[in-house]
């Protein structure tokens, strides 16, 4: 498949709507589009134009088309964007018309891939866009927009300059040992490395603290059979989603639902009860429950006898937050209550508000928007962490009496890690800085 072939796809949602947006890209796409018009329509680049589309003389739709001429388009290729009426049948016909004229239906993400290939988007842009599209929380969208705006921002550029400066200072010492380096310059170098390591750490911490606000946390309802898991699931959702029955093993499959609590979106999962069982179907259900347990951000452990979760289950989700809920409180005497358990009744509603408050306070705190670069993926965060630890090692070397070459190596490795964010600091650039500083070779 060449990147030159023409591709087409629906860019907006699939549901019936007032309007839908179809995108097509590739060399020759303008000619293909023009062949769907009856009259000679003059489409100017970057202008929208009302036009009628035809298929073998029969009108398909009245649309507004915008022509973007390469390289000034999203993909960097010639592109057409068509706003048509939002009936999926019309969308289908227009796309079919493109296909019958030699255009191919785009693969998932292919427009963005072409944009990347044609240098219209960097990896940083793509990852910010990915977060923007996939985030299920308002905070995630706000974060992603900031991240996207930063792509061309000064912050990364500034960091890059500082690293480049430090690298060239060390390389200069290595390449031109005859040039004496005074203590002040040395101290400046150490300070600069330290400041960069601290800055990288602040980027990583800020992302790690904020990440849980980007997607709906998974809240798993777990416990032995018949303790009231499905009843709580229904009670929190305010609707009868799950079957509730006085028979152990009723819930076999996982049930998921979005629960909105205040400004918080949770993904609530009802699971099959955990117990010893020889029924293969029930065991299959329990296996799924354990998978949910492992992936849960928060575990609601339910027991009608306030019996703690077995240690083996605790181990499976030791980094998750656990809340212990003693169910069917309407059947228990108050004086038998254990501390650290929240007593709830899905039938009388007792304890449900308290539980909701606990959920809200668990997610309290907001993303740290200010004063940080907005990393948008775990991958970026990992690279930043690696670079930070390399800079910290470089700092130790700079403070000790280690060979300068080792220090240089750490700095080069840190640059390598950060390449996807700040680009490569090449030999030419470093040499340029060295020459400008020492006036060597005059
Ligand atoms: N008295 C009382 N019964 C409850 C309560 N919650 C659930 N039950 C009953 O316990 C049985 C099992 O409930 P269910 O939600 O299906 O439990 P699961 O197997 O853990 O999902 C049903 O007969 C429910 O009516 C409660 O808060 N109080
Ligand atoms: Mg159930």
Coordinates of N, CA and C and ligand atoms in Angstrom, one line a residue, residues 230 243 251 270-271, ligand 2:
X230 N -25.2 -7.8 43.3 CA -26.0 -7.3 42.2 C -27.0 -6.2 42.8
X243 N -29.7 -9.1 37.5 CA -30.7 -10.0 38.1 C -30.3 -10.2 39.6
X251 N -25.4 -14.6 39.3 CA -24.6 -13.8 38.4 C -23.5 -14.6 37.8
X270 N -20.2 -5.4 38.2 CA -20.8 -6.5 39.0 C -20.2 -7.8 38.6
X271 N -19.9 -8.6 39.5 CA -19.2 -9.9 39.2 C -19.9 -11.1 39.8
Ligands
LIG2 MG1 -25.2 -11.2 41.6

